[in-house]
XYZ file of C-alpha atoms in Angstrom:
625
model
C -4.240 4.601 18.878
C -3.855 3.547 15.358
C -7.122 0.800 16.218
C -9.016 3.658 16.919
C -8.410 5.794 14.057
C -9.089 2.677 11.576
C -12.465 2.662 13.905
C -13.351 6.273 12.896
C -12.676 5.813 9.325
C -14.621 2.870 9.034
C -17.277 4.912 10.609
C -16.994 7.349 8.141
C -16.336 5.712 5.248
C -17.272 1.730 5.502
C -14.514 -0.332 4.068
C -15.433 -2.819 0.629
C -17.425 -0.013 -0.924
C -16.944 3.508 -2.496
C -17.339 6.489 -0.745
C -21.038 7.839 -0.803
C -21.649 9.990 -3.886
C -22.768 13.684 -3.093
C -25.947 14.940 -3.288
C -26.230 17.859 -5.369
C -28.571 20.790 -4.499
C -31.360 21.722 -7.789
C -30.948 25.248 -7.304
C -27.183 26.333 -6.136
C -26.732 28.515 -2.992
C -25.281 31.489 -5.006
C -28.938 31.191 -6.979
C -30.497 31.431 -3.638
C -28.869 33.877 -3.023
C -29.190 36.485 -6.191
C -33.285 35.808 -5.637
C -34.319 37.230 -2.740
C -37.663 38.973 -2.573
C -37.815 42.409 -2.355
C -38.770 42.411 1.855
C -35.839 39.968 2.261
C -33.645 42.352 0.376
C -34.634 45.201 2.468
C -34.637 43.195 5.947
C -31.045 42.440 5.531
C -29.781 45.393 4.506
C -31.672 46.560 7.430
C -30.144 43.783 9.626
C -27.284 44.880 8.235
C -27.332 48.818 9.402
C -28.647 47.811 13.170
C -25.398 45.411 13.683
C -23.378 48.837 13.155
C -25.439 51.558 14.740
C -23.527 53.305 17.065
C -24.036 56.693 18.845
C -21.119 58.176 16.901
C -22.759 57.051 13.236
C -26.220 57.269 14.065
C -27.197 59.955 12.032
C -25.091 58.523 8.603
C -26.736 54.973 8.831
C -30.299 56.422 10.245
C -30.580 57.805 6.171
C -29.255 54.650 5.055
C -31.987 52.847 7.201
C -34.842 55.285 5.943
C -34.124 54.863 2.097
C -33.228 51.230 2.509
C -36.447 50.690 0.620
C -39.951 50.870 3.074
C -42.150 50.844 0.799
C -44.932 48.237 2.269
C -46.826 47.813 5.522
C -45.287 44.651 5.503
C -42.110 45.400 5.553
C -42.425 47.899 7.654
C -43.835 45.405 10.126
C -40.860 43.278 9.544
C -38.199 46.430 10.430
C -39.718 47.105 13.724
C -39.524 43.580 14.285
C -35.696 44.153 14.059
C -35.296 47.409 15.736
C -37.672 45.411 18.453
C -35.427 42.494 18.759
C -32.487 44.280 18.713
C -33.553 46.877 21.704
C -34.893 44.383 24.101
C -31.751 42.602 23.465
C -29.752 44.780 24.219
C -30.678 47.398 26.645
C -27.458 49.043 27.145
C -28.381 50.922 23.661
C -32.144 51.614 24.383
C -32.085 55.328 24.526
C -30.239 54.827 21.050
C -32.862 52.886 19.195
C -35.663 54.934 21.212
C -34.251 57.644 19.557
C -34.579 56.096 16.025
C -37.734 54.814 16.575
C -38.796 58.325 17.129
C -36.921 59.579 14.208
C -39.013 57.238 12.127
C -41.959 57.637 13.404
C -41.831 61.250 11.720
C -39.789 60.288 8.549
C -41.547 57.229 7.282
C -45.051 57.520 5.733
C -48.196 55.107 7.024
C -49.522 52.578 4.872
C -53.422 51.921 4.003
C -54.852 49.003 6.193
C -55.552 45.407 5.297
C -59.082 45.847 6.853
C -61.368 48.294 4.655
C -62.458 50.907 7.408
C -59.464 50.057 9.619
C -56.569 52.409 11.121
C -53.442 53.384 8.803
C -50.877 51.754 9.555
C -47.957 53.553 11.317
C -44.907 52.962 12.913
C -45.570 54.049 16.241
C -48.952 51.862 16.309
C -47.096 48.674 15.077
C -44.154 49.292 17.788
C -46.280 49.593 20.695
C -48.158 46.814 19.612
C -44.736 44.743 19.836
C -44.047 46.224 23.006
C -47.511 45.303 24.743
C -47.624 41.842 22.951
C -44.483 41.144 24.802
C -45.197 42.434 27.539
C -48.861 40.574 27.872
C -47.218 37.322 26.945
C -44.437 37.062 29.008
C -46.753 35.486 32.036
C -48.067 33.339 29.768
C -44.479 32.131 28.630
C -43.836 31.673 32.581
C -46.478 29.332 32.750
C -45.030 26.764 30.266
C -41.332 27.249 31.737
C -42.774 26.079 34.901
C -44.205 23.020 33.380
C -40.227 22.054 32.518
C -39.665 19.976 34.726
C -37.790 16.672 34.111
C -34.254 16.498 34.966
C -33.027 16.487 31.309
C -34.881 19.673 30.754
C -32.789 21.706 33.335
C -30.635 23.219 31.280
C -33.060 24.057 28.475
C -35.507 25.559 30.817
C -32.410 27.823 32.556
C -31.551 29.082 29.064
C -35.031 29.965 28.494
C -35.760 31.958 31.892
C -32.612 34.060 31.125
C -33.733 35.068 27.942
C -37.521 35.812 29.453
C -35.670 37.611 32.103
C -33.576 39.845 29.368
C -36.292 40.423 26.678
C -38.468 41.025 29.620
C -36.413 44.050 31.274
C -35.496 44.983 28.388
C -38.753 45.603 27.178
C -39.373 47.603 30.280
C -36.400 49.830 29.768
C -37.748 50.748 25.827
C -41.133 51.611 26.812
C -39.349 53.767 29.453
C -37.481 54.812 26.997
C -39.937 55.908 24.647
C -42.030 57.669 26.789
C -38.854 60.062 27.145
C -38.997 60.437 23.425
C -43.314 61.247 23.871
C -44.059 57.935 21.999
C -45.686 56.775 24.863
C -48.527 58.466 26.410
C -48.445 58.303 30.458
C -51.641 56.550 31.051
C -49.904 53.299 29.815
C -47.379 54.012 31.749
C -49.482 53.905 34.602
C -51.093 51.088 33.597
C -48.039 48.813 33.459
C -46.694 49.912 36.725
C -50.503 48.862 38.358
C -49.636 45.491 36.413
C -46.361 44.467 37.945
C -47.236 45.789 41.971
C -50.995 44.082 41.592
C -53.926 44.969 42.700
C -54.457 43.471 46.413
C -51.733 45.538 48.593
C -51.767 42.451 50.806
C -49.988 40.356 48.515
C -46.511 39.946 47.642
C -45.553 40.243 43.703
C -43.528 38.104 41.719
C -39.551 38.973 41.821
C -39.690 38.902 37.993
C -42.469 41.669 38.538
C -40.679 43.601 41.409
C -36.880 43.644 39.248
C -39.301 44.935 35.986
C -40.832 47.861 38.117
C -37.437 48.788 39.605
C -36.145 48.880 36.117
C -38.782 50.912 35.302
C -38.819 53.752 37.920
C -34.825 53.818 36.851
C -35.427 54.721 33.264
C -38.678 56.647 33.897
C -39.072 57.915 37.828
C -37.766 61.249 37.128
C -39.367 62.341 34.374
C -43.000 61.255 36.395
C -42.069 63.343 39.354
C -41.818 66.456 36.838
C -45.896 66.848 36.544
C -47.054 67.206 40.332
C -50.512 65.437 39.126
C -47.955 62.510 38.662
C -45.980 62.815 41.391
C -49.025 62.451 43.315
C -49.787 58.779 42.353
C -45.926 58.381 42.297
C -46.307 58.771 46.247
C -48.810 56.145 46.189
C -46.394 53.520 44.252
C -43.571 54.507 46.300
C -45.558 53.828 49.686
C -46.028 50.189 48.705
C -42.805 49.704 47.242
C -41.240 50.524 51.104
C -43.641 48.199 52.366
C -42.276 45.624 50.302
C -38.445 46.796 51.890
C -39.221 44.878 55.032
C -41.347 41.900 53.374
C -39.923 38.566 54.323
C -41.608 36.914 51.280
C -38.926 38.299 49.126
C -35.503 37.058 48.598
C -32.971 39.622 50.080
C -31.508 41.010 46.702
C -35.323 42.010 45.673
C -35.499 43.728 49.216
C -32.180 45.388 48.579
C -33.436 46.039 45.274
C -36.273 47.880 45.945
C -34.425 50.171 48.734
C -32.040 51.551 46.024
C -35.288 52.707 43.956
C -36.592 54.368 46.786
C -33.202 55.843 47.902
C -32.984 57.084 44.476
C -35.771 59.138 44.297
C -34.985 60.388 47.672
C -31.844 61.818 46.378
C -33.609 63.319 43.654
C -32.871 60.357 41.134
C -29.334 61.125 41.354
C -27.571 57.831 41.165
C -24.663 57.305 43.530
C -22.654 55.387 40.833
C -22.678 56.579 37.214
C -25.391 54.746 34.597
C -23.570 52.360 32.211
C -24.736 53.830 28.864
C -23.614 54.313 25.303
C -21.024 56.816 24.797
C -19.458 58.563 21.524
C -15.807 58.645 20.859
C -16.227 62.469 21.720
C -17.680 61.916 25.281
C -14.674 59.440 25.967
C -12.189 62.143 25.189
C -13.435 64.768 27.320
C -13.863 62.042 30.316
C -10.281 61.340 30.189
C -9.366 64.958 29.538
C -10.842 65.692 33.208
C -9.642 62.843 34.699
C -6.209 63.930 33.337
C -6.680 67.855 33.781
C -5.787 68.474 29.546
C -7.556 71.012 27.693
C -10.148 69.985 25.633
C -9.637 68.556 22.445
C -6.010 67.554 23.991
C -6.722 63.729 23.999
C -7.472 63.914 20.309
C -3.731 64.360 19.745
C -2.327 62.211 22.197
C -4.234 59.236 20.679
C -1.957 58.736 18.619
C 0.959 60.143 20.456
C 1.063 63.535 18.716
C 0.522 65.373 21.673
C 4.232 64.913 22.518
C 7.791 65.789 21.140
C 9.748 63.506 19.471
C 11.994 61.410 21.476
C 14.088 58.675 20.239
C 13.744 55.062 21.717
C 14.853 54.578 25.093
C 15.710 58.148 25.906
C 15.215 60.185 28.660
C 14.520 63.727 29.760
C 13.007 65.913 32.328
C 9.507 65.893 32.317
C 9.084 62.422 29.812
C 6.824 59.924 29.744
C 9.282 56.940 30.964
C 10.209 55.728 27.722
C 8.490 58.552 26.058
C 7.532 56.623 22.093
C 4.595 55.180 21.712
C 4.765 51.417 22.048
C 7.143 51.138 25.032
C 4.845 50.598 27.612
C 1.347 52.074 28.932
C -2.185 51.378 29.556
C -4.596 52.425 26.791
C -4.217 51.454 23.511
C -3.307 54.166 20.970
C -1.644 56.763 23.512
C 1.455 57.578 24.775
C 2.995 54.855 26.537
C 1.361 51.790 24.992
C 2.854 48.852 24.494
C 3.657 47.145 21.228
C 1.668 44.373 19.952
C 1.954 42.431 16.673
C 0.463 43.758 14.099
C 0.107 47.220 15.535
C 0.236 50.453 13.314
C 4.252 51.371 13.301
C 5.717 54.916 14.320
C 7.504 57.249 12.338
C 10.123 60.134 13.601
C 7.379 62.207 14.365
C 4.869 60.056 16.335
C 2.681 59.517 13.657
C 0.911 55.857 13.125
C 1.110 54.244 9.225
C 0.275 50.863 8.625
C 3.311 48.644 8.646
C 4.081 46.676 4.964
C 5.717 43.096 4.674
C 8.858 45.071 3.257
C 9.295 47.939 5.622
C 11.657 46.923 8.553
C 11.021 46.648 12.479
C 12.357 49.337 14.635
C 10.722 52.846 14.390
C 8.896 54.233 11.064
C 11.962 54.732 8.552
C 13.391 51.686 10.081
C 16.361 53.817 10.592
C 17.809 55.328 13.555
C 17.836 59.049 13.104
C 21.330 60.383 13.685
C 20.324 63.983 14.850
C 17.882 65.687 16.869
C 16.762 69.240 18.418
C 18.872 69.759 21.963
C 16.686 71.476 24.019
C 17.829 73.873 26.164
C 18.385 73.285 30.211
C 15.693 75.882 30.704
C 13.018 73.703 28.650
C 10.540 70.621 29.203
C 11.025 69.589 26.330
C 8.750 66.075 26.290
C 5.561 67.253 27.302
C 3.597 69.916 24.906
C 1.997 72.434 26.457
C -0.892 73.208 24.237
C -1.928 70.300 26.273
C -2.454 71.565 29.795
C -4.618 73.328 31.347
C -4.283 77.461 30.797
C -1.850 79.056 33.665
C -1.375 75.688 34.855
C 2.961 75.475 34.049
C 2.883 72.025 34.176
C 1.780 71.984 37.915
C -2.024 70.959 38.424
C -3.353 71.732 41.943
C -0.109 72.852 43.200
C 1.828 69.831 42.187
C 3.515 68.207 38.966
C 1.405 66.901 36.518
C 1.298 63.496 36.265
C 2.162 63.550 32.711
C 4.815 65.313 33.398
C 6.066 63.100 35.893
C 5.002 59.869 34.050
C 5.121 57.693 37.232
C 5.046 58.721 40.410
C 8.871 59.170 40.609
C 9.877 62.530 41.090
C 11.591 64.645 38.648
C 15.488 64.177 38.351
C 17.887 65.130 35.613
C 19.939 62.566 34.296
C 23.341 61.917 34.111
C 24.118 62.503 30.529
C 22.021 66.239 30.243
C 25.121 68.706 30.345
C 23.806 72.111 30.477
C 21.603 72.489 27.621
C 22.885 69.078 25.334
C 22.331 65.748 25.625
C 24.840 63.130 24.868
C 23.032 60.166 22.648
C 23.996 56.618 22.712
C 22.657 56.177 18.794
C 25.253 59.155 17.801
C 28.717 57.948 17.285
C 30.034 61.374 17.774
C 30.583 63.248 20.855
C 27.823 66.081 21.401
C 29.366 69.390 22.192
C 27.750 71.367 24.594
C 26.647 74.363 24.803
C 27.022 77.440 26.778
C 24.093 78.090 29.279
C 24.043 81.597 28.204
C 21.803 80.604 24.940
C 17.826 80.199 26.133
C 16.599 79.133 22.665
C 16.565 75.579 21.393
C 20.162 74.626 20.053
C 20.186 73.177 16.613
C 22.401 71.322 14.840
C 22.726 72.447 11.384
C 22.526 69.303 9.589
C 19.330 68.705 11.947
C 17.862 71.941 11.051
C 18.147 70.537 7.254
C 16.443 67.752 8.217
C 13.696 69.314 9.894
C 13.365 71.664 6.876
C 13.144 69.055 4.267
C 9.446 67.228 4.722
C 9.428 63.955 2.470
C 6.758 63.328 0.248
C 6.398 59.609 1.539
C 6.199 60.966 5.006
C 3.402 63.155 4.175
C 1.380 60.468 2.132
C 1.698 58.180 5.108
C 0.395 61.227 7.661
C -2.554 61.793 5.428
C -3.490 58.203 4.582
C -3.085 58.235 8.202
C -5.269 61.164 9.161
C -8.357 60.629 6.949
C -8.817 57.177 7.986
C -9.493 58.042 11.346
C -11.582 60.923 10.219
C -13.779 58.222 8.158
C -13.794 55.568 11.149
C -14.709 58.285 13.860
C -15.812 61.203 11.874
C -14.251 64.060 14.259
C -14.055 66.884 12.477
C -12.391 68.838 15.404
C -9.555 66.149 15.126
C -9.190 65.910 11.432
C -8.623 69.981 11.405
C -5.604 69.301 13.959
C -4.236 66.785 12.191
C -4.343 68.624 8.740
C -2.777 71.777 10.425
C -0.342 69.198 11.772
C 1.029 68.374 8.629
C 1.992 72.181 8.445
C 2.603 71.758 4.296
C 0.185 74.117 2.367
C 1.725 73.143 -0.605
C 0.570 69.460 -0.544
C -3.252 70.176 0.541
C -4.190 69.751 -2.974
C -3.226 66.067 -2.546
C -4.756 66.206 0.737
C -7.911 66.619 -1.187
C -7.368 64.184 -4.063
C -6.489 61.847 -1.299
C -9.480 62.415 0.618
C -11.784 61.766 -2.358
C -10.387 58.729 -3.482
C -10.304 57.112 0.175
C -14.139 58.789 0.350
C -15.022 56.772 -2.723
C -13.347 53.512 -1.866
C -14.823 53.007 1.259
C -18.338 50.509 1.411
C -20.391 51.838 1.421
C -18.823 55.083 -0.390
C -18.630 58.602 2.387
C -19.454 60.865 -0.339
C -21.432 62.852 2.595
C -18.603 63.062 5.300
C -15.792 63.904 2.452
C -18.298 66.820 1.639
C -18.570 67.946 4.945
C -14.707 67.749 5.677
C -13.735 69.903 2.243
C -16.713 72.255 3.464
C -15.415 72.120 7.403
C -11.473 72.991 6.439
C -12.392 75.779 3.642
C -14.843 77.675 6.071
C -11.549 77.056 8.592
C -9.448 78.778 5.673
C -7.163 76.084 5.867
C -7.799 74.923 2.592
C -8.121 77.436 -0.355
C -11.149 77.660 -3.210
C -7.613 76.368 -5.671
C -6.789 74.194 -3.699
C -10.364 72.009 -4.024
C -9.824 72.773 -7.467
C -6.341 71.328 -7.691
C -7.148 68.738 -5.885
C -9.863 67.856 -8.290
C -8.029 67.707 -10.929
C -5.883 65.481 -9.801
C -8.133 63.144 -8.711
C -9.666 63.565 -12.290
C -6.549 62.858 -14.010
C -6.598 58.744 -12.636
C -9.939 58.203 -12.746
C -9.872 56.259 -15.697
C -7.978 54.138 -13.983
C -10.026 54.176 -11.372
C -13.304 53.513 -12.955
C -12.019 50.071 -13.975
C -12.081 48.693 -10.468
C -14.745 50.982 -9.380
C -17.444 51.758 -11.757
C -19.550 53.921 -9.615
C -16.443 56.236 -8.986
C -17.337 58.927 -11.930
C -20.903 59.223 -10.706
C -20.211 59.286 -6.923
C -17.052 61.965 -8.489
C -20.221 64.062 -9.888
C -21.811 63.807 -6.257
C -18.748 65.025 -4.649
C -18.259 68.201 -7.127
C -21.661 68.762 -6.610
C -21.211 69.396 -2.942
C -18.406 71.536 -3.374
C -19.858 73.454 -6.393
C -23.137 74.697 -3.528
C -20.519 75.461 -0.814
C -18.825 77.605 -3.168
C -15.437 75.654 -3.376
C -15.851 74.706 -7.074
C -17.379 76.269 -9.921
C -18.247 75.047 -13.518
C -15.000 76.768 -15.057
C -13.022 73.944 -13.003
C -15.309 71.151 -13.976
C -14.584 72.339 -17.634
C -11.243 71.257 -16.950
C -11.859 68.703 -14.591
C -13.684 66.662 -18.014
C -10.652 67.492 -20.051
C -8.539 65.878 -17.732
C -10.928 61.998 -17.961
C -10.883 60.725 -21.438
C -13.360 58.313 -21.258
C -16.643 59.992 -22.488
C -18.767 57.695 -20.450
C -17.171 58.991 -17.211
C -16.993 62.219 -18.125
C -20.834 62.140 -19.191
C -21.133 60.443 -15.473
C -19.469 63.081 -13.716
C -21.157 65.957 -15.329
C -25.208 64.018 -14.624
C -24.542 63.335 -11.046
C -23.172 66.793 -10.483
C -26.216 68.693 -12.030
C -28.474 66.156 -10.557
C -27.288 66.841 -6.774
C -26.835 70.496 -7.691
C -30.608 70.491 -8.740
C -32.342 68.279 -6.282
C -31.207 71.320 -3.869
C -33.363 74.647 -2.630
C -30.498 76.867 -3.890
C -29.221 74.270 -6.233
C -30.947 76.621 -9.230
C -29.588 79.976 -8.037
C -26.327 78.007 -8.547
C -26.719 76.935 -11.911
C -28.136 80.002 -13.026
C -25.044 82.032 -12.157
C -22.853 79.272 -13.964
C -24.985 78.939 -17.182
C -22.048 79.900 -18.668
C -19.821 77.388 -17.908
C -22.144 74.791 -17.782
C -23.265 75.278 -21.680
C -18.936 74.946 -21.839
C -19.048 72.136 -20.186
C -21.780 70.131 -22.465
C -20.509 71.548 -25.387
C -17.435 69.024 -24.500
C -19.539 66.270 -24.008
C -20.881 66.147 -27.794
């Protein structure tokens, strides 16, 4: 072993000499890097805003991809490219990017040709010229695979027919795609489908061909049978494509292949198992909300395991989950039920996630095991809430238990320790004593009632850290309401909204938008007040000197913010007067005040706005001289 290792180190660095000296680079990476061209700037930002397009943020990072900086034919030529690439590729998400490349189509401008006399250049022209380029030269790309054909060039010409195979069908699916979104016009269509089945009836097409024109009667079929002109020469295709059901020349999965397409439109394109496609975070809660029989909007809650009372670890009651915490044992990660992993979020008392610190101690939230709790009466479920069921449903769904309720399949039993309305606690040193039957009404303990009274201010921080973090990562406003309602502390909304614009502001890039449509959402929602915006403002205002150290872009993006309130009606100039008072740094406060009026007035009703506050706004520059 040791002969060896002298053998590798001799190979890397011969013995009797120095090591080789390195070779240093004439213009340093970091250079490189700060001297990109303006396209190269704008591709990778681009690049950049594809890799996180999702359904659920499309319409945040579609502006961010429109004022990215197209300001040339070529680099408009070099987007598509990307969007291109990036649909073919992955054809799960082609109704997503179709949709964007229609969206673009009608936001961006076209450019003057190179050619004098020729065609402007637009983005629909230079997209379907990608498509049919790729779809013209994928025959001729067949050709030189076939030519592989050494032994050593197996594996390279494998890799190579899978990724013909993918861009190819994927391909198919955009222009199928597109047409949905009228970018294509049908006679192409046609055209393509004449293409792949070939002229001469008598002879069998390629299997590439006959898997492309299966995936395209998939994506486009039904919209073809709409127009009966259409449907017409969609009896025509259709006639061949049986014939090609019973032709021996094709492998049995093409065969099979081709019997589904024709089965589907004889079921009126209504697919016997549901289409794989992209889904928001909103579609996946109502799914499981039907598959679980909860009202809608229930799941929201339960995510992270608010939909259910407080239990303590390892307790039990009628109608609990078995082992009712989150983090004791489950199948989907962030509901009731799941189980712990390292380095998940912890839970508090009240079934509310925070992100666990080096310092804080294992166990549950407080790292403390509460010494009281509510003793529901023998008359209550007191596990399951029942906002969450279905109206008139009791707990029973179709004539049965819920399986919430039940948790497993085990039936409902009461266990040994519930005595009549109390429940004896192993964490409780003290006896329990129970209570009379007679009572119907929750029984509490008084020194439990205190502590249900008192809400702690580090509780609440953590629950609204909490809170707007999933509002920024899934942008629900439905579920951000709940959760703010949850918190059931008028009192502390004002931080609610400091805390919500400094998180807003943090974030890269900065969610000055969403923050503004939150503060707008909860104020029409009267759950926050006109004062308490202001407050919150205020606040906010009163470290952003601090603030503006780390984050010099935080007093303009401030201004942005105000100004978004200020046209909702949630602000006015009077509280920006004080708002300035409260940042002593003139530069910030000179910040603030531009990117307000600038927003404000870059607005249709931005002038009736600052017409009506002349007043304050002539108080608000006279403190900026």
């Amino acid at each position: 072993m040791e002969e060896q290792c002298c053998a590798i180190k001799d190979q890397i660095m011969p013995s009797g000499g120095p090591a080789p000296a390195l070779v240093k680079a004439e213009v340093p990476w970091s250079a490189r890097r700060g001297n990109l061209s303006e396209k190269d700037r704008v591709l990778k930002t681009v690049k950049g805003i594809l890799n996180k397009l999702t359904p659920e943020k499309f319409d945040l990072l579609k502006g961010q991809l429109i004022d990215s900086g197209i300001t040339t034919a070529d680099i408009l030529k070099g987007v598509i490219q990307l969007i291109f690439e990036k649909s073919v590729l992955e054809p799960t998400f082609c109704p997503m990017y179709a949709r964007l490349c229609s969206d673009l189509n009608e936001r961006l401008p076209p450019f003057p040709s190179d050619e004098p006399g020729g065609k402007d250049i637009t983005f629909k022209r230079v997209l379907l010229n990608n498509c049919q380029e790729a779809f013209e030269g994928a025959e001729n790309l067949r050709k030189e695979l076939r030519q592989l054909t050494a032994p050593e060039q197996e594996l390279e010409r494998s890799e190579k027919e899978r990724m013909l195979k993918l861009r190819t069908l994927g391909n198919i699916r955009l222009i199928g795609e597109l047409l949905k979104q009228k970018m294509v016009p049908e006679k192409i269509v046609h055209h393509i489908v004449q293409e792949l089945l070939g002229i001469d009836n008598k002879t069998c097409p390629a299997e590439e061909n006959v898997e492309a024109i299966c995936q395209f009667f998939k994506t486009i079929g039904k919209q073809l049978d709409e127009s009966p002109k259409a449907r017409r020469i969609n009896d025509v295709y259709f006639n061949r494509l049986k014939d090609l059901t019973t032709n021996t020349q094709l492998a049995p999965r093409m065969r099979f292949l081709v019997k589904d397409v024709v089965d589907l439109r004889a079921n009126n394109w209504i697919p016997r198992r549901e289409e794989v496609k992209a889904k928001t975070i909103t579609e996946i809660h109502s799914e499981a909300e039907k598959t679980l029989g909860l009202r809608p909007g229930a799941t929201a809650s339960m995510r992270s395991g608010r939909g259910v009372a407080s239990e303590l670890p390892g307790s039990t009651s009628p109608g609990a989950y078995p082992g009712s915490r989150p983090g004791t044992g489950g199948m989907m990660p962030g509901m009731p039920g799941t189980r712990k992993m390292p380095g998940m979020p912890g839970i508090d008392n009240d079934n509310w996630e925070f992100p666990r610190t080096r310092s804080m101690p294992r166990g549950n939230g407080s790292g403390t095991q509460p010494s009281v709790r509510i003793q529901p009466s023998a008359r209550m479920l007191p596990s399951l809430n029942p906002r969450l069921l279905p109206q008139g449903s009791g707990g029973l769904i179709s004539g049965r238990p819920s399986a919430l309720l039940q948790g497993s399949s085990a039936p409902l039993s009461r266990p040994s320790n519930f005595v009549a309305g109390a429940e004896t606690v192993s964490q409780v040193p003290a006896p329990v004593k129970s209570v009379p039957i007679a009572s119907t009404s929750p029984v509490l303990e008084k020194p439990a009632a205190r502590v249900a009274a008192k809400l702690n201010m580090d509780d609440l921080k953590r629950k609204t850290s909490s809170l707007l973090e999933e509002y920024f990562s899934v942008l629900i406003l439905d579920e951000a309401l709940q959760c703010v309602e949850e918190l059931n502390a008028p009192a502390y909304y004002p931080e609610v909204v400091k805390e919500a614009i400094s998180l807003a502001l943090e974030k890269s890039p900065p969610c000055v938008e969403p923050v503004g449509r939150l503060l707008e959402f909860l104020l029409a929602k009267k759950v926050v007040s006109s004062r308490d915006i202001g407050t919150g403002c205020l606040l906010y205002a009163s470290i952003l000197d601090d603030v503006g150290i780390d984050l010099p872009k935080a007093p303009n993006l401030f201004g942005e913010v105000i100004a978004k309130l200020a046209l909702i009606g949630g602000l006015d100039f009077k509280v920006v007067q004080e708002i300035l008072k409260k940042v002593e740094d003139d530069r910030f406060q000179k910040a603030i005040f531009d990117g307000a009026l600038r927003n404000i007035a870059s607005t249709p009703s931005g002038q009736s706005v600052l017409n009506l506050q002349a007043h304050y706004i002539e108080g608000c520059k006279s403190l900026l001289q």
